[in-house]
Coordinates of C-alpha atoms in Angstrom, one line a residue:
M1 CA 311.8 255.7 96.8
K2 CA 308.7 253.7 96.0
P3 CA 305.5 255.6 96.8
L4 CA 303.6 254.2 99.8
H5 CA 299.9 253.6 99.3
T6 CA 297.9 252.0 102.0
S7 CA 294.7 250.1 101.2
L8 CA 291.6 251.9 102.3
L9 CA 290.1 250.5 105.5
A10 CA 286.4 251.5 105.6
A11 CA 283.3 249.9 106.9
S12 CA 280.8 250.4 104.1
A13 CA 277.1 249.7 104.8
L14 CA 275.1 247.8 102.2
L15 CA 274.2 250.3 99.5
A16 CA 270.6 249.5 99.2
S17 CA 269.9 250.1 102.9
S18 CA 270.6 253.8 102.4
I19 CA 269.3 254.5 98.9
V20 CA 265.5 253.9 98.8
A21 CA 262.8 254.4 101.3
A22 CA 260.8 251.2 102.0
S23 CA 257.5 252.9 101.1
P24 CA 256.7 254.3 97.6
A25 CA 256.3 257.8 99.1
A26 CA 258.6 260.6 98.1
A27 CA 262.2 260.1 99.3
Q28 CA 263.2 262.6 101.9
T29 CA 266.4 263.3 103.8
P30 CA 266.7 264.9 107.3
A31 CA 267.1 268.7 107.3
A32 CA 270.5 269.9 106.2
A33 CA 272.2 273.0 107.5
G34 CA 269.8 275.9 107.3
G35 CA 266.8 273.6 107.5
A36 CA 266.9 272.5 103.8
V37 CA 265.5 269.1 103.0
C38 CA 266.1 266.9 99.9
E39 CA 262.7 265.8 98.6
I40 CA 262.6 263.3 95.7
D41 CA 259.2 262.3 94.3
Q42 CA 259.2 258.6 93.6
N43 CA 255.5 258.3 92.8
K44 CA 255.3 259.8 89.3
P45 CA 255.2 259.2 86.5
Q46 CA 254.0 255.6 86.5
N47 CA 257.3 254.1 85.4
V48 CA 259.1 255.8 88.3
A49 CA 256.6 254.4 90.7
R50 CA 257.0 251.0 89.3
A51 CA 260.8 251.3 89.4
T52 CA 260.5 252.3 93.1
L53 CA 258.7 249.0 93.8
A54 CA 261.2 247.0 91.8
M55 CA 264.0 248.7 93.8
A56 CA 262.4 247.8 97.0
Q57 CA 262.2 244.2 95.8
A58 CA 265.9 244.4 94.8
Q59 CA 266.7 245.6 98.3
S60 CA 264.9 242.6 99.8
A61 CA 266.7 240.2 97.4
L62 CA 270.1 241.5 98.6
A63 CA 269.7 239.7 101.9
S64 CA 269.0 236.2 100.5
G65 CA 269.7 236.2 96.8
D66 CA 270.6 238.0 93.6
P67 CA 269.0 241.4 93.1
T68 CA 270.2 241.6 89.4
P69 CA 266.8 240.8 87.8
Q70 CA 265.0 243.4 89.8
L71 CA 267.8 246.0 89.1
R72 CA 267.5 245.3 85.3
T73 CA 263.7 245.9 85.7
V74 CA 264.5 249.3 87.3
V75 CA 266.8 250.3 84.5
G76 CA 264.4 249.1 81.8
L77 CA 261.4 250.9 83.3
L78 CA 263.4 254.2 83.6
N79 CA 264.6 254.0 80.0
A80 CA 261.5 252.6 78.3
P81 CA 260.9 253.8 74.8
G82 CA 258.6 256.8 74.7
M83 CA 258.8 257.5 78.4
K84 CA 258.3 261.2 79.2
N85 CA 260.9 262.4 81.6
E86 CA 258.4 264.4 83.8
N87 CA 260.4 263.8 87.0
P88 CA 264.1 264.0 86.1
V89 CA 265.3 264.0 89.7
G90 CA 263.2 261.1 90.8
R91 CA 264.2 259.1 87.7
A92 CA 267.9 260.0 88.1
Y93 CA 267.9 259.1 91.8
L94 CA 266.6 255.6 91.2
L95 CA 268.7 255.1 88.1
G96 CA 271.9 256.1 89.8
S97 CA 271.1 253.8 92.7
A98 CA 270.5 250.9 90.4
Y99 CA 273.7 251.5 88.5
L100 CA 275.7 251.6 91.8
L101 CA 274.1 248.3 92.9
L102 CA 274.8 246.7 89.6
L103 CA 278.5 247.7 89.9
D104 CA 278.6 245.7 93.1
R105 CA 277.4 242.5 91.4
P106 CA 280.2 240.1 90.4
S107 CA 278.3 238.9 87.4
I108 CA 278.1 242.5 85.9
N109 CA 281.0 243.9 83.8
P110 CA 281.3 247.7 84.5
I111 CA 281.7 248.2 80.7
A112 CA 278.8 246.2 79.6
V113 CA 276.4 245.5 76.7
R114 CA 273.4 247.7 77.4
S115 CA 270.9 244.8 77.3
S116 CA 272.8 243.0 80.1
V117 CA 271.8 245.7 82.6
G118 CA 268.2 246.1 81.4
H119 CA 268.3 248.6 78.5
T120 CA 265.9 247.8 75.6
V121 CA 266.8 250.9 73.6
D122 CA 270.1 250.3 71.6
P123 CA 270.4 246.9 73.3
T124 CA 273.7 246.0 71.6
G125 CA 275.4 249.2 72.5
I126 CA 278.0 249.6 75.3
I127 CA 277.4 251.3 78.6
D128 CA 280.0 252.4 81.1
L129 CA 278.3 251.9 84.5
Y130 CA 280.7 254.3 86.3
A131 CA 279.9 257.1 83.9
A132 CA 276.2 256.3 83.8
A133 CA 276.0 256.3 87.6
D134 CA 277.9 259.6 87.7
S135 CA 275.6 261.2 85.2
A136 CA 272.5 260.2 87.1
L137 CA 273.8 261.3 90.5
S138 CA 274.9 264.6 89.1
I139 CA 271.3 265.4 88.1
V140 CA 270.2 264.8 91.7
E141 CA 273.1 266.8 93.1
Q142 CA 272.3 269.8 90.8
S143 CA 268.7 269.9 91.9
S144 CA 269.5 271.4 95.4
A145 CA 272.2 271.7 98.0
A146 CA 270.4 269.3 100.3
C147 CA 270.2 266.7 97.6
A148 CA 273.9 267.2 96.8
A149 CA 274.7 266.5 100.5
Q150 CA 272.6 263.3 100.3
V151 CA 274.3 262.0 97.2
T152 CA 277.9 262.6 98.5
P153 CA 278.0 259.4 100.7
F154 CA 276.5 257.4 97.9
R155 CA 279.5 258.1 95.7
Q156 CA 281.9 256.5 98.3
Q157 CA 279.9 253.4 98.8
K158 CA 281.2 249.9 98.1
P159 CA 281.7 250.2 94.3
W160 CA 283.9 253.2 94.8
L161 CA 285.8 251.6 97.7
T162 CA 286.4 248.4 95.7
V163 CA 287.7 250.2 92.6
T164 CA 289.9 252.6 94.6
N165 CA 291.5 249.7 96.5
A166 CA 292.0 248.0 93.1
A167 CA 293.9 251.1 91.9
I168 CA 296.1 251.2 95.0
N169 CA 296.9 247.5 94.8
A170 CA 297.7 247.7 91.1
V171 CA 300.1 250.6 91.5
N172 CA 301.8 248.9 94.4
A173 CA 302.3 245.9 92.1
N174 CA 303.7 248.1 89.4
K175 CA 300.7 247.4 87.1
F176 CA 300.5 251.0 86.0
D177 CA 298.1 250.6 83.1
S178 CA 295.6 248.8 85.3
A179 CA 296.1 251.3 88.1
E180 CA 295.2 254.1 85.7
I181 CA 292.0 252.4 84.6
F182 CA 290.9 251.8 88.2
A183 CA 291.9 255.2 89.4
K184 CA 290.0 257.0 86.7
R185 CA 286.9 254.9 87.4
S186 CA 287.3 255.9 91.1
L187 CA 287.5 259.5 90.1
T188 CA 284.4 259.1 87.9
L189 CA 282.4 258.2 90.9
D190 CA 284.0 260.6 93.4
K191 CA 286.5 263.4 93.0
S192 CA 286.8 264.3 96.7
S193 CA 289.3 261.7 97.9
P194 CA 293.0 262.1 97.5
Y195 CA 293.8 258.4 96.9
P196 CA 293.0 258.1 93.2
Y197 CA 294.8 261.3 92.4
S198 CA 297.8 259.9 94.3
V199 CA 297.7 256.7 92.3
M200 CA 297.6 258.8 89.0
A201 CA 300.6 260.8 90.2
T202 CA 302.6 257.6 90.7
V203 CA 301.5 256.3 87.3
E204 CA 302.6 259.5 85.5
K205 CA 305.9 259.6 87.4
N206 CA 306.6 256.1 86.2
R207 CA 305.9 257.2 82.6
K208 CA 308.3 260.2 83.2
N209 CA 305.4 262.5 82.4
Y210 CA 306.4 264.9 85.1
P211 CA 304.1 267.8 84.3
A212 CA 301.1 265.5 84.6
M213 CA 302.6 263.9 87.7
L214 CA 302.8 267.3 89.4
E215 CA 299.3 268.2 88.4
Y216 CA 297.9 265.1 90.0
A217 CA 300.1 265.6 93.1
K218 CA 298.6 269.1 93.5
K219 CA 295.1 267.6 93.2
T220 CA 296.1 265.1 95.8
L221 CA 297.1 267.8 98.3
A222 CA 293.9 269.8 97.5
A223 CA 291.7 266.8 98.1
A224 CA 293.5 265.9 101.3
G225 CA 293.1 269.4 102.6
T226 CA 293.8 269.7 106.3
D227 CA 292.0 266.5 107.3
T228 CA 294.2 264.7 109.9
A229 CA 293.2 261.3 108.4
Y230 CA 295.2 262.2 105.3
A231 CA 298.4 263.4 107.1
D232 CA 300.4 260.5 105.7
V233 CA 299.1 261.2 102.2
R234 CA 300.1 264.8 102.3
E235 CA 303.6 264.1 103.6
Q236 CA 304.1 261.3 101.0
T237 CA 302.8 263.6 98.2
R238 CA 305.1 266.5 99.1
F239 CA 308.0 264.1 99.3
E240 CA 307.2 262.8 95.8
I241 CA 306.9 266.3 94.4
A242 CA 310.3 267.2 95.9
T243 CA 312.1 264.0 94.7
T244 CA 310.6 264.3 91.2
A245 CA 311.7 267.9 90.9
T246 CA 315.2 266.9 92.0
L247 CA 315.4 264.2 89.4
R248 CA 314.3 266.6 86.7
S249 CA 317.0 269.1 87.8
E250 CA 319.7 266.4 87.8
A251 CA 318.7 265.3 84.2
A252 CA 318.7 268.9 82.9
A253 CA 321.5 271.2 81.7
G254 CA 322.4 274.8 81.5
A255 CA 319.8 277.4 82.4
E256 CA 317.0 274.8 82.6
K257 CA 319.0 273.0 85.3
K258 CA 319.1 276.1 87.5
T259 CA 315.4 276.8 87.0
L260 CA 314.4 273.2 87.9
A261 CA 316.8 273.3 90.9
R262 CA 314.9 276.4 92.2
E263 CA 311.6 274.5 91.7
A264 CA 313.0 271.6 93.7
I265 CA 314.2 273.9 96.4
T266 CA 310.7 275.3 96.8
A267 CA 309.3 271.7 97.0
W268 CA 311.8 270.6 99.7
N269 CA 311.2 273.7 101.7
E270 CA 307.5 273.0 101.5
L271 CA 308.1 269.5 102.8
M272 CA 310.3 270.8 105.6
A273 CA 307.7 273.4 106.7
H274 CA 304.9 270.8 106.9
S275 CA 306.6 267.5 107.7
P276 CA 309.8 267.8 109.7
A277 CA 309.8 264.0 110.3
E278 CA 313.1 262.3 110.7
V279 CA 313.5 260.6 107.3
R280 CA 312.0 263.3 105.2
A281 CA 313.9 266.1 107.0
T282 CA 317.2 264.3 106.6
A283 CA 316.6 263.8 102.9
A284 CA 315.5 267.4 102.6
V285 CA 318.7 268.8 104.2
A286 CA 321.0 266.8 102.0
N287 CA 319.1 267.6 98.8
L288 CA 318.7 271.3 99.5
A289 CA 322.4 271.8 100.1
T290 CA 323.1 270.3 96.6
L291 CA 320.3 272.2 94.9
Y292 CA 321.2 275.6 96.3
A293 CA 324.7 275.1 94.9
V294 CA 323.3 274.1 91.5
A295 CA 321.0 277.1 91.5
G296 CA 324.1 279.3 92.2
D297 CA 322.8 280.4 95.6
S298 CA 325.2 278.8 98.1
A299 CA 324.7 281.8 100.4
S300 CA 321.2 280.5 101.2
I301 CA 322.5 277.1 102.5
P302 CA 322.4 278.3 106.1
K303 CA 318.7 278.9 105.7
I304 CA 318.3 275.1 105.5
Y305 CA 319.3 274.5 109.1
A306 CA 318.3 277.8 110.6
P307 CA 315.1 276.3 112.1
M308 CA 317.2 273.5 113.6
L309 CA 319.5 276.0 115.3
A310 CA 316.5 277.9 116.6
D311 CA 314.7 274.8 118.0
P312 CA 316.6 271.5 117.7
S313 CA 313.8 269.7 119.7
K314 CA 311.5 269.7 116.6
F315 CA 313.9 267.6 114.6
G316 CA 315.3 264.0 114.8
E317 CA 319.0 263.4 115.5
N318 CA 319.7 262.1 112.0
A319 CA 318.3 265.3 110.5
L320 CA 320.4 267.4 112.9
L321 CA 323.5 265.3 112.1
Q322 CA 323.0 265.8 108.4
A323 CA 322.6 269.5 108.9
G324 CA 325.8 269.6 110.9
V325 CA 327.6 267.9 108.0
V326 CA 326.2 270.5 105.5
A327 CA 327.3 273.3 107.8
S328 CA 330.8 271.8 108.0
Q329 CA 331.0 271.3 104.2
N330 CA 330.2 275.0 103.8
K331 CA 332.9 276.1 106.3
R332 CA 330.6 277.1 109.1
P333 CA 332.1 275.3 112.0
K334 CA 330.2 277.3 114.6
D335 CA 326.9 276.3 113.2
A336 CA 328.1 272.7 112.8
A337 CA 329.2 272.5 116.4
A338 CA 325.8 273.7 117.6
L339 CA 324.0 271.1 115.5
F340 CA 326.4 268.3 116.5
A341 CA 326.1 269.4 120.2
A342 CA 322.3 269.1 119.9
V343 CA 322.6 265.5 118.8
V344 CA 325.1 264.7 121.6
E345 CA 322.8 266.3 124.1
R346 CA 320.0 263.9 123.0
N347 CA 322.3 260.9 122.5
P348 CA 325.6 261.1 124.4
Y349 CA 326.8 258.0 122.6
Q350 CA 326.3 259.0 119.0
R351 CA 329.9 258.5 117.7
D352 CA 329.5 260.4 114.5
A353 CA 328.2 263.4 116.3
L354 CA 331.0 263.2 118.9
N355 CA 333.6 262.9 116.2
N356 CA 332.2 265.8 114.2
L357 CA 331.7 267.9 117.2
A358 CA 335.4 267.5 118.2
A359 CA 336.5 268.3 114.6
S360 CA 334.2 271.4 114.6
Y361 CA 335.8 272.7 117.8
L362 CA 339.3 272.2 116.2
F363 CA 338.3 274.2 113.2
M364 CA 337.0 277.0 115.6
D365 CA 340.4 276.9 117.4
D366 CA 338.3 276.2 120.6
F367 CA 340.8 273.6 121.7
K368 CA 339.8 273.5 125.4
K369 CA 336.4 272.1 124.4
V370 CA 337.9 269.2 122.4
G371 CA 339.2 267.3 125.3
P372 CA 336.0 266.3 127.0
V373 CA 334.4 265.3 123.7
V374 CA 337.4 263.1 122.7
A375 CA 337.4 261.6 126.2
K376 CA 333.9 260.2 125.5
L377 CA 335.0 258.9 122.1
T378 CA 338.0 257.1 123.5
A379 CA 335.9 255.6 126.3
L380 CA 333.4 254.3 123.7
D381 CA 336.1 252.9 121.4
P382 CA 339.6 252.9 122.9
S383 CA 341.1 251.0 119.9
N384 CA 340.1 253.6 117.3
P385 CA 343.2 255.5 116.3
D386 CA 341.2 258.4 114.8
S387 CA 340.0 259.3 118.2
W388 CA 343.5 259.5 119.6
M389 CA 344.5 261.6 116.6
L390 CA 342.0 264.2 117.7
Y391 CA 343.9 264.4 121.0
A392 CA 347.1 265.1 119.0
F393 CA 345.4 267.9 117.0
M394 CA 344.1 269.3 120.2
Y395 CA 347.5 269.4 121.9
S396 CA 349.1 270.8 118.7
G397 CA 346.5 273.6 118.7
L398 CA 347.0 274.3 122.4
M399 CA 350.8 274.4 121.9
K400 CA 350.5 276.9 119.0
A401 CA 348.2 279.2 121.0
E402 CA 350.4 279.1 124.1
K403 CA 352.7 282.1 124.7
T404 CA 354.6 280.8 127.7
P405 CA 357.7 278.7 126.6
K406 CA 357.5 276.4 129.6
L407 CA 353.9 275.5 129.0
K408 CA 354.5 275.2 125.3
N409 CA 357.1 272.6 126.0
A410 CA 354.7 270.7 128.2
Y411 CA 352.2 270.4 125.4
T412 CA 355.0 269.0 123.2
D413 CA 355.7 266.4 125.8
S414 CA 352.1 265.4 125.9

């Protein structure tokens, strides 16, 4: 099944509006937890103060024109030959801000010649603006916990949003090489979101690099955490882990096949425990039954549907129906009957459930329960000969169980 990736929908404010204070005074954020404040001095040395003024001019230019010239000035001032880095945090704060704003300019290539973004030292060299922004912001983050909290939202501003959506769109278009490039750029700016990890998991699965795929899938789940906004991401990721593990087991042989089957069993059970949704649970039941057999552990098959027997209301009718089929195939007609009955209770006109319920009662020799079920079947589809055959099996069973000759003959007449 093709992975589902939804484009990110986020309202992202203009970056400059939240980066630099209008005045050249020291930048300061509101008190964080515990009263800590991020204080960033933008007044010294002289080049930092001049860069602060140029950044304010770039901010003004955003509303009516192109801030690129002013941003180049910021970069040039902060990387001037012979500049003493007496204020590494203030310099890094402004430099990271400038790089992020440059990433949002359509005329700027993210992998650019250094002179094109304002560098005068090694002007013909190449700069990766994603990596450069990350390096600068990391210096600010490492200066204090309060500053780390201030930088976090910067990392998910428009440049990150744009490149992350590009990764998602590329993987959905099966452009896996491009998806990898965009996803890794996204991760360079911010490693807290599950989306780029999910894209990379899909890329590696397409390449059949399953160990790498599983590592990225685990990182997806870790980044998603328990946030309800990422519920779909978690469910899809667990499904991908389970289906990938199943494919690996199917392709293996001998002892490795059993080992991989057990890994797949763990993955499907994890999915069932967290996402008992209709489609996922139905697939999980069918795959688990096969995998337990491959692993040489058919005795554990009833564990698959034990939660369904305990509380059918938590599962959809297709999942319950599939579980009933699994129970029937493993010669457990009592379990099968209970599962099919749960489906019929929810949907009295489910023909497959009615047919299988009647068959389960026949296997249980509980012939008196067959009649009412078959009556519903024949009412739904009176021209179906299979339904009438169930009546024949029922009367045959009743006849064999009857000890009174006169009544036995009556069943024969029927």
